[in-house]
Coordinates of C-alpha atoms and ligand atoms in Angstrom, one line a residue:
M159 CA 7.5 -93.6 -88.1
A160 CA 5.7 -95.4 -90.9
I161 CA 3.5 -94.8 -94.0
L162 CA 0.2 -96.6 -94.1
A163 CA -0.7 -97.7 -97.7
T164 CA -4.4 -98.7 -98.0
G165 CA -4.8 -101.0 -101.0
G166 CA -1.0 -101.5 -100.9
A167 CA -1.2 -105.1 -102.4
G168 CA -2.7 -103.8 -105.7
F169 CA -1.1 -102.8 -108.9
I170 CA 0.0 -99.3 -108.1
G171 CA 0.2 -99.9 -104.4
S172 CA 2.7 -102.7 -104.6
H173 CA 5.0 -100.7 -106.9
T174 CA 4.7 -97.8 -104.5
C175 CA 5.4 -99.9 -101.4
L176 CA 8.6 -101.1 -103.1
E177 CA 9.8 -97.5 -103.8
L178 CA 8.8 -96.4 -100.3
L179 CA 10.8 -99.2 -98.8
N180 CA 13.8 -98.4 -101.1
A181 CA 13.6 -94.8 -100.0
G182 CA 13.9 -95.8 -96.4
Y183 CA 10.3 -95.6 -95.2
E184 CA 8.7 -98.1 -92.9
V185 CA 5.5 -99.4 -94.6
V186 CA 2.3 -100.7 -93.2
V187 CA -0.4 -102.1 -95.6
I188 CA -4.1 -102.6 -95.1
D189 CA -5.8 -104.5 -98.0
S190 CA -9.0 -106.5 -98.2
L191 CA -7.4 -108.5 -101.1
V192 CA -10.7 -108.0 -103.0
N193 CA -8.7 -107.3 -106.1
S194 CA -5.2 -108.5 -105.3
S195 CA -3.1 -111.2 -103.7
E196 CA -0.8 -111.1 -100.7
E197 CA 1.8 -112.7 -103.0
S198 CA 2.5 -109.2 -104.4
L199 CA 3.7 -108.0 -101.0
R200 CA 5.8 -111.1 -100.5
R201 CA 7.6 -110.3 -103.7
V202 CA 8.0 -106.6 -102.8
Q203 CA 9.8 -107.8 -99.6
E204 CA 11.9 -110.3 -101.6
L205 CA 12.9 -107.6 -104.1
T206 CA 13.8 -104.9 -101.5
G207 CA 15.2 -107.3 -98.9
K208 CA 13.1 -105.3 -96.4
T209 CA 9.9 -106.2 -94.4
L210 CA 6.6 -104.5 -94.3
R211 CA 3.6 -105.1 -92.0
F212 CA 0.4 -106.4 -93.5
Y213 CA -3.1 -106.2 -92.1
K214 CA -5.8 -108.1 -94.2
G215 CA -9.0 -106.1 -93.8
D216 CA -11.3 -103.4 -95.1
T217 CA -10.9 -99.6 -94.7
R218 CA -14.6 -99.6 -93.7
D219 CA -13.6 -101.5 -90.5
A220 CA -13.2 -98.7 -88.0
A221 CA -12.0 -101.0 -85.2
L222 CA -9.3 -102.5 -87.4
L223 CA -8.1 -99.0 -88.4
D224 CA -7.8 -98.0 -84.7
T225 CA -5.8 -101.2 -84.1
I226 CA -3.4 -100.3 -87.0
F227 CA -3.0 -96.7 -85.7
T228 CA -2.4 -98.0 -82.2
E229 CA 0.1 -100.6 -83.1
N230 CA 2.1 -98.4 -85.5
E231 CA 3.3 -94.9 -85.5
I232 CA 1.7 -93.8 -88.8
E233 CA 3.1 -90.5 -90.0
A234 CA 1.0 -90.3 -93.3
V235 CA -1.4 -92.4 -95.3
V236 CA -1.4 -93.2 -99.1
H237 CA -4.9 -94.1 -99.9
F238 CA -5.1 -96.5 -102.9
A239 CA -7.9 -98.8 -101.7
A240 CA -10.8 -98.6 -104.1
L241 CA -12.8 -100.7 -106.5
K242 CA -11.7 -99.4 -110.0
S243 CA -13.6 -101.2 -112.8
V244 CA -15.6 -98.7 -114.9
P245 CA -18.1 -101.2 -116.4
E246 CA -18.5 -103.0 -113.0
S247 CA -19.3 -99.6 -111.4
V248 CA -22.1 -99.0 -113.9
K249 CA -23.6 -102.4 -112.9
M250 CA -23.0 -102.2 -109.2
P251 CA -23.1 -98.5 -108.3
L252 CA -24.1 -99.0 -104.6
E253 CA -21.1 -101.4 -104.0
Y254 CA -18.8 -98.8 -105.6
Y255 CA -20.1 -95.8 -103.6
D256 CA -20.1 -97.9 -100.4
N257 CA -16.6 -99.3 -100.9
N258 CA -14.9 -96.1 -102.2
L259 CA -16.8 -93.4 -100.3
T260 CA -17.5 -95.2 -97.0
G261 CA -14.0 -96.6 -97.1
T262 CA -12.6 -93.1 -97.4
I263 CA -14.8 -91.5 -94.8
E264 CA -14.0 -94.2 -92.2
L265 CA -10.3 -93.8 -93.0
L266 CA -10.4 -90.0 -92.5
K267 CA -12.4 -90.3 -89.3
A268 CA -9.9 -92.9 -87.9
M269 CA -7.0 -90.7 -88.9
R270 CA -8.5 -87.8 -87.1
R271 CA -9.2 -89.9 -84.0
N272 CA -5.7 -91.1 -84.0
G273 CA -4.0 -87.7 -84.6
C274 CA -2.7 -88.5 -88.1
K275 CA -3.9 -85.9 -90.6
K276 CA -1.6 -86.3 -93.6
I277 CA -2.9 -88.1 -96.7
V278 CA -2.0 -88.7 -100.3
F279 CA -5.0 -89.8 -102.4
S280 CA -5.2 -91.8 -105.7
S281 CA -7.4 -89.7 -107.9
S282 CA -7.7 -89.9 -111.6
A283 CA -7.6 -87.9 -114.8
T284 CA -11.2 -88.9 -115.2
V285 CA -12.2 -86.0 -113.0
Y286 CA -11.4 -83.6 -115.9
G287 CA -14.4 -85.0 -117.7
A288 CA -15.2 -84.3 -121.4
E289 CA -15.5 -80.6 -121.0
N290 CA -11.9 -79.6 -120.6
K291 CA -9.3 -79.3 -123.4
C292 CA -6.0 -81.1 -123.3
P293 CA -3.4 -80.7 -121.9
F294 CA -5.2 -80.8 -118.6
T295 CA -3.9 -78.5 -115.8
E296 CA -4.7 -78.8 -112.1
D297 CA -6.4 -75.4 -111.9
M298 CA -9.2 -76.4 -114.5
Q299 CA -12.7 -76.9 -113.2
T300 CA -13.4 -80.5 -112.8
G301 CA -15.8 -81.9 -115.4
T302 CA -18.7 -84.3 -115.6
T303 CA -17.9 -87.9 -114.8
T304 CA -19.6 -90.6 -116.9
N305 CA -19.7 -93.5 -114.6
P306 CA -20.0 -94.2 -110.8
Y307 CA -16.3 -95.1 -110.5
G308 CA -15.3 -91.7 -111.8
T309 CA -17.9 -90.0 -109.6
T310 CA -16.4 -91.6 -106.5
K311 CA -13.0 -90.0 -107.4
L312 CA -14.6 -86.6 -107.9
Q313 CA -16.5 -86.9 -104.6
I314 CA -13.5 -88.1 -102.6
E315 CA -11.5 -85.1 -103.9
R316 CA -14.3 -82.9 -102.6
I317 CA -14.6 -84.6 -99.3
M318 CA -10.9 -84.3 -98.7
T319 CA -10.7 -80.6 -99.9
D320 CA -13.7 -79.7 -97.7
T321 CA -12.1 -81.5 -94.7
A322 CA -8.8 -79.7 -95.1
A323 CA -10.6 -76.3 -95.5
A324 CA -12.6 -76.9 -92.2
E325 CA -9.6 -78.2 -90.2
P326 CA -6.4 -76.4 -91.3
D327 CA -4.1 -79.0 -89.7
W328 CA -4.9 -81.5 -92.5
H329 CA -2.3 -82.0 -95.2
V330 CA -3.9 -83.4 -98.4
V331 CA -2.3 -84.2 -101.7
L332 CA -4.6 -85.3 -104.6
L333 CA -2.7 -87.2 -107.3
R334 CA -4.5 -87.3 -110.6
Y335 CA -3.0 -90.4 -112.4
F336 CA -3.3 -90.6 -116.2
N337 CA -3.0 -94.1 -117.6
P338 CA -0.6 -96.3 -115.6
I339 CA 0.8 -99.3 -117.4
G340 CA 4.0 -101.3 -117.4
A341 CA 5.5 -103.3 -114.5
H342 CA 8.6 -103.4 -112.3
A343 CA 11.8 -104.2 -114.4
S344 CA 12.2 -107.5 -112.5
G345 CA 9.0 -108.9 -114.0
R346 CA 8.1 -110.0 -110.4
I347 CA 5.3 -107.6 -109.7
G348 CA 2.8 -106.2 -112.2
E349 CA -0.9 -105.8 -113.1
A350 CA -3.0 -108.9 -112.6
P351 CA -6.6 -108.4 -113.6
G352 CA -8.9 -111.3 -114.2
Y353 CA -10.7 -110.0 -117.3
P354 CA -8.9 -106.9 -118.5
N355 CA -11.0 -103.7 -119.0
N356 CA -7.9 -101.6 -119.9
L357 CA -5.9 -101.5 -123.0
M358 CA -2.4 -102.6 -122.0
P359 CA -3.5 -105.7 -120.0
Y360 CA -5.8 -106.7 -122.9
I361 CA -2.9 -106.3 -125.4
T362 CA -0.6 -108.5 -123.2
Q363 CA -3.3 -111.2 -122.7
V364 CA -3.8 -111.3 -126.5
A365 CA 0.0 -111.5 -127.0
V366 CA 0.3 -114.4 -124.5
G367 CA -2.5 -116.3 -126.2
K368 CA -5.2 -115.9 -123.5
R369 CA -7.5 -113.9 -125.8
E370 CA -7.9 -114.2 -129.5
K371 CA -7.8 -110.6 -130.6
L372 CA -8.1 -107.0 -129.4
T373 CA -11.0 -104.8 -130.3
V374 CA -10.0 -101.2 -130.9
F375 CA -12.9 -99.1 -129.6
G376 CA -13.5 -96.7 -132.5
N377 CA -11.4 -95.1 -135.2
N378 CA -13.5 -92.0 -136.0
Y379 CA -12.2 -89.8 -133.2
P380 CA -10.8 -86.4 -134.2
T381 CA -7.3 -87.6 -133.6
P382 CA -4.5 -88.2 -136.1
D383 CA -5.3 -91.9 -136.7
G384 CA -8.9 -91.8 -135.5
T385 CA -8.2 -93.8 -132.3
G386 CA -8.3 -92.5 -128.7
V387 CA -5.2 -90.7 -127.4
R388 CA -4.0 -91.3 -123.8
D389 CA -1.1 -90.3 -121.6
Y390 CA 0.4 -93.7 -120.6
I391 CA 2.7 -93.5 -117.6
H392 CA 5.1 -96.2 -116.4
V393 CA 3.9 -97.5 -113.0
V394 CA 7.4 -97.3 -111.7
D395 CA 7.6 -93.6 -112.5
L396 CA 4.1 -93.2 -110.9
A397 CA 5.4 -95.0 -107.8
K398 CA 8.3 -92.7 -107.6
G399 CA 5.9 -89.7 -107.8
H400 CA 4.3 -91.0 -104.6
V401 CA 7.6 -91.0 -102.8
K402 CA 7.9 -87.3 -103.7
A403 CA 4.3 -86.6 -102.8
I404 CA 4.8 -88.2 -99.4
A405 CA 7.8 -86.0 -98.7
F406 CA 5.7 -83.0 -99.8
V407 CA 2.6 -83.9 -97.7
L408 CA 4.6 -84.3 -94.5
D409 CA 5.2 -80.5 -94.3
H410 CA 2.5 -78.8 -96.4
A411 CA -0.8 -78.1 -94.8
G412 CA -4.0 -77.6 -97.0
T413 CA -4.8 -79.3 -100.3
E414 CA -2.5 -79.5 -103.3
I415 CA -3.4 -81.3 -106.6
F416 CA -0.8 -82.8 -108.9
N417 CA -1.2 -84.5 -112.3
L418 CA 1.0 -87.6 -112.6
G419 CA 1.4 -88.1 -116.3
T420 CA 4.1 -87.7 -119.0
G421 CA 2.5 -84.9 -120.9
N422 CA 2.6 -87.1 -124.1
G423 CA -0.3 -88.5 -125.9
T424 CA -0.2 -92.0 -127.6
S425 CA -3.1 -93.4 -129.7
V426 CA -4.4 -97.0 -129.4
L427 CA -2.8 -97.9 -132.8
E428 CA 0.5 -96.3 -131.8
L429 CA 0.5 -98.3 -128.6
I430 CA -0.2 -101.6 -130.4
H431 CA 2.5 -100.9 -132.9
A432 CA 5.1 -99.9 -130.2
F433 CA 4.3 -103.2 -128.4
E434 CA 4.7 -105.2 -131.5
E435 CA 8.0 -103.5 -132.3
V436 CA 9.7 -104.0 -129.0
T437 CA 8.4 -107.5 -128.3
G438 CA 8.4 -109.0 -131.8
V439 CA 4.9 -110.4 -131.0
T440 CA 2.0 -109.6 -133.3
V441 CA -1.2 -108.4 -131.7
P442 CA -4.2 -109.3 -133.9
Y443 CA -6.9 -106.6 -133.7
E444 CA -10.2 -105.5 -135.3
I445 CA -11.9 -102.1 -135.3
G446 CA -15.1 -102.1 -133.3
P447 CA -17.6 -99.4 -132.2
A448 CA -16.5 -96.6 -129.8
R449 CA -17.0 -97.4 -126.1
A450 CA -19.6 -95.3 -124.3
G451 CA -18.1 -92.6 -122.0
D452 CA -14.6 -92.5 -123.8
V453 CA -13.1 -89.2 -124.7
A454 CA -10.9 -88.6 -127.8
Y455 CA -8.0 -87.1 -125.9
S456 CA -6.6 -87.3 -122.3
Y457 CA -3.2 -86.1 -121.6
A458 CA -1.6 -84.1 -118.8
N459 CA 0.3 -80.9 -118.4
A460 CA 2.8 -82.3 -116.0
D461 CA 4.7 -79.1 -115.2
K462 CA 3.4 -78.6 -111.7
A463 CA 4.7 -81.9 -110.4
K464 CA 8.1 -81.1 -111.9
R465 CA 8.2 -77.6 -110.5
V466 CA 6.8 -78.3 -107.0
L467 CA 7.7 -81.9 -106.3
G468 CA 10.8 -82.2 -108.5
W469 CA 9.3 -85.2 -110.2
Q470 CA 9.0 -86.1 -113.8
A471 CA 8.3 -89.3 -115.7
E472 CA 11.4 -90.8 -117.2
L473 CA 10.4 -94.0 -119.0
D474 CA 8.9 -94.0 -122.5
V475 CA 6.1 -96.0 -124.1
R476 CA 8.5 -98.5 -125.5
Q477 CA 9.9 -99.3 -122.0
M478 CA 6.3 -99.5 -120.7
C479 CA 5.5 -102.1 -123.4
R480 CA 8.8 -104.1 -122.7
D481 CA 8.1 -104.2 -119.0
A482 CA 4.4 -105.1 -119.3
W483 CA 5.3 -108.0 -121.6
N484 CA 8.2 -109.1 -119.4
W485 CA 5.7 -109.3 -116.5
Q486 CA 2.9 -111.0 -118.5
K487 CA 5.1 -113.7 -120.1
N488 CA 6.7 -114.6 -116.8
N489 CA 3.4 -114.6 -115.0
P490 CA 0.8 -115.7 -117.5
N491 CA -1.8 -116.2 -114.7
G492 CA -0.8 -113.2 -112.6
Y493 CA 0.0 -114.2 -109.0
E494 CA -1.7 -117.6 -109.1
Ligands
NAD1988 P1 -6.0 -102.3 -107.7 O1 -7.3 -102.9 -107.7 O2 -4.9 -103.2 -108.2 O3 -5.6 -101.9 -106.2 C1 -6.6 -101.5 -105.3 C2 -6.4 -102.3 -104.0 O4 -7.3 -101.9 -103.0 C3 -6.6 -103.8 -104.2 O5 -5.5 -104.5 -103.7 C4 -7.9 -104.1 -103.5 O6 -7.8 -105.4 -102.9 C5 -7.8 -103.0 -102.4 N1 -9.1 -102.6 -101.8 C6 -10.2 -102.2 -102.5 N2 -11.2 -101.8 -101.7 C7 -10.7 -102.0 -100.4 C8 -11.2 -101.7 -99.1 N3 -12.4 -101.2 -98.9 N4 -10.4 -101.9 -98.1 C9 -9.1 -102.4 -98.2 N5 -8.6 -102.7 -99.4 C10 -9.4 -102.5 -100.5 O7 -6.0 -100.9 -108.4 P2 -4.8 -100.0 -108.9 O8 -4.7 -99.9 -110.3 O9 -3.6 -100.3 -108.1 O10 -5.3 -98.6 -108.4 C11 -5.0 -98.0 -107.1 C12 -5.8 -96.7 -106.9 O11 -5.5 -95.8 -108.0 C13 -7.3 -96.9 -106.9 O12 -7.8 -96.0 -106.0 C14 -7.7 -96.5 -108.3 O13 -9.0 -96.0 -108.4 C15 -6.7 -95.4 -108.6 N6 -6.4 -95.2 -110.1 C16 -6.0 -96.2 -110.8 C17 -5.8 -96.0 -112.2 C18 -5.5 -97.2 -113.1 O14 -5.6 -97.1 -114.3 N7 -5.0 -98.3 -112.6 C19 -6.0 -94.7 -112.7 C20 -6.4 -93.7 -111.9 C21 -6.6 -93.9 -110.6
WQD1989 C1 -7.4 -96.5 -123.2 C2 -7.7 -96.4 -124.7 C3 -10.0 -97.0 -125.2 C4 -9.5 -101.3 -124.3 C5 -9.6 -95.9 -117.6 C6 -10.6 -95.3 -116.7 C7 -9.9 -94.1 -115.9 C8 -8.6 -94.5 -115.3 C9 -7.7 -95.3 -116.2 C10 -8.8 -96.3 -113.5 C11 -9.1 -95.8 -124.9 C12 -9.0 -98.0 -125.9 C13 -9.3 -99.9 -124.4 C14 -9.7 -102.1 -125.4 C15 -9.5 -100.2 -126.8 N1 -8.9 -95.1 -114.0 N2 -9.3 -99.4 -125.7 N3 -9.7 -101.5 -126.6 O1 -10.5 -95.5 -120.6 O2 -8.4 -94.0 -120.7 O3 -9.1 -94.9 -118.6 O4 -8.4 -96.4 -116.9 O5 -8.7 -96.6 -112.4 O6 -10.8 -93.6 -115.0 O7 -11.7 -94.8 -117.4 O8 -8.2 -96.5 -120.2 O9 -7.0 -98.5 -120.9 O10 -9.5 -98.5 -120.7 O11 -8.4 -97.2 -122.6 O12 -9.5 -99.7 -127.9 O13 -10.0 -103.3 -125.3 O14 -7.8 -97.7 -125.3 O15 -11.1 -96.8 -126.0 O16 -9.0 -95.0 -126.1 P1 -9.1 -95.2 -120.1 P2 -8.3 -97.8 -121.0

C-alpha cells in the first residue's frame, strides 16, 4: 500500500516524501514540474536510501490519474499540487483557478472512481482572512481572502468538506500551514524559487549576493516593532506533521482541520536579526511601503494538532535560519 503525493517534487512535498519514506511508507509522486525539478526526488531517494515511483504529469489529466491508481495500490493521497504565488495569481487568476480547482476536482473524481477516498490537503492560514484575531483556532469562521491564490485554498476546503458530507466514506484532513521556511538539515533539499515572493528565500538570496537588499514591507503595523508578525514553521516539522496526519486520515471518516504552526509570532525585523546572528552574514534592508493584502499578525493556536495528532513543532526560528542558509549557500542556484 502506498501514499500518493501530488506535487511531491516541490518544497514541502519533497520534505514530506522523505519523512514518509523514513516512516516506512511506499511513496508515489505525480508532479508536472511546473515549479520544481525531478532532482529534488533524486536527492530524497539518495538521503533515505529508498526508492519512490515518479509520474511526470498534471493532476488535471484524468487518464494519467487512472493509470497511477491502476498501477499502484494507493491507500491515501497527500495533495500538495498547486500554483502558489500570490502576485502571479492576481495577474493570472484563470490559470490559478484552473490549475488548483480543476486539478483538485479531477483528483477527487479519479480517487472515487478508483476506490480511494482518503486525502490530506495542503491548505493555508490565509483562509483565516483579516477578520479573525490571533491566535487562529480551527473552529473560527474562515475570513475573506485577498487574492485568487488564497481563494483557491478556501474553495478547495469547501469542495472537500461538501464531498465528505455527501459521501460519508470520505476521510478528509485539511492542514492549514502557517509560514513554512528552512530546509532539511543535510542542505540537499530546500526551497528553490526563481524570483522569491516570500520573506525567507528573499533574505537568503540577499545573503548569498543574488539580490542587493531586502525591502521590509511596512513598519507601521500595530505590532511591537511595527513590522508584520508571522508564525514561521520549520519545513521538517511540517513534513513530520504530514506523517501524523496520514496515520490519522487512514482511520477517521469525515473532515478534520488542523493548524500546523508553532504558536509563536516573529516579526520581519526579528527574523532578519535572528538570521544575521546565527549565520554571521549581514542582510542589508530598507523600509518600504506595506504590501497590499498583508495582515499585521498571523499565528496559530497549535493545540489541536498536539492533542489529536500528537504532533508539535520542535525547531525554533534560529534553526530555521541556520538550515535555510545551509541550503542556500550549498545550492546558490537551487537544483540547477
Ligand atoms: P511548490 O510550488 O514548491 O510545490 C508545488 C508542486 O506542485 C510543484 O512541484 C509543482 O510543480 C506541482 N504542481 C503544481 N500544479 C500541478 C498540477 N496541476 N499537477 C501536478 N503538479 C503540479 O510549493 P510548496 O511550497 O511546496 O507548497 C505545497 C502546497 O502547500 C501548495 O498547495 C501550496 O499552496 C501549499 N501551501 C504552501 C505554503 C508556503 O508558504 N510554501 C503555505 C501554505 C500552503
Ligand atoms: C512574511 C512577512 C511580509 C517579503 C504567504 C502567502 C500565504 C502562504 C504563505 C503560500 C510579511 C514581509 C515579505 C519581503 C517583507 N501561502 N515581507 N519583505 O505573506 O505571510 O504568506 O506565504 O503558499 O498564503 O500569502 O508570507 O513570506 O510573503 O511574508 O517585508 O520581501 O514578511 O510583509 O509581513 P505571507 P511572506
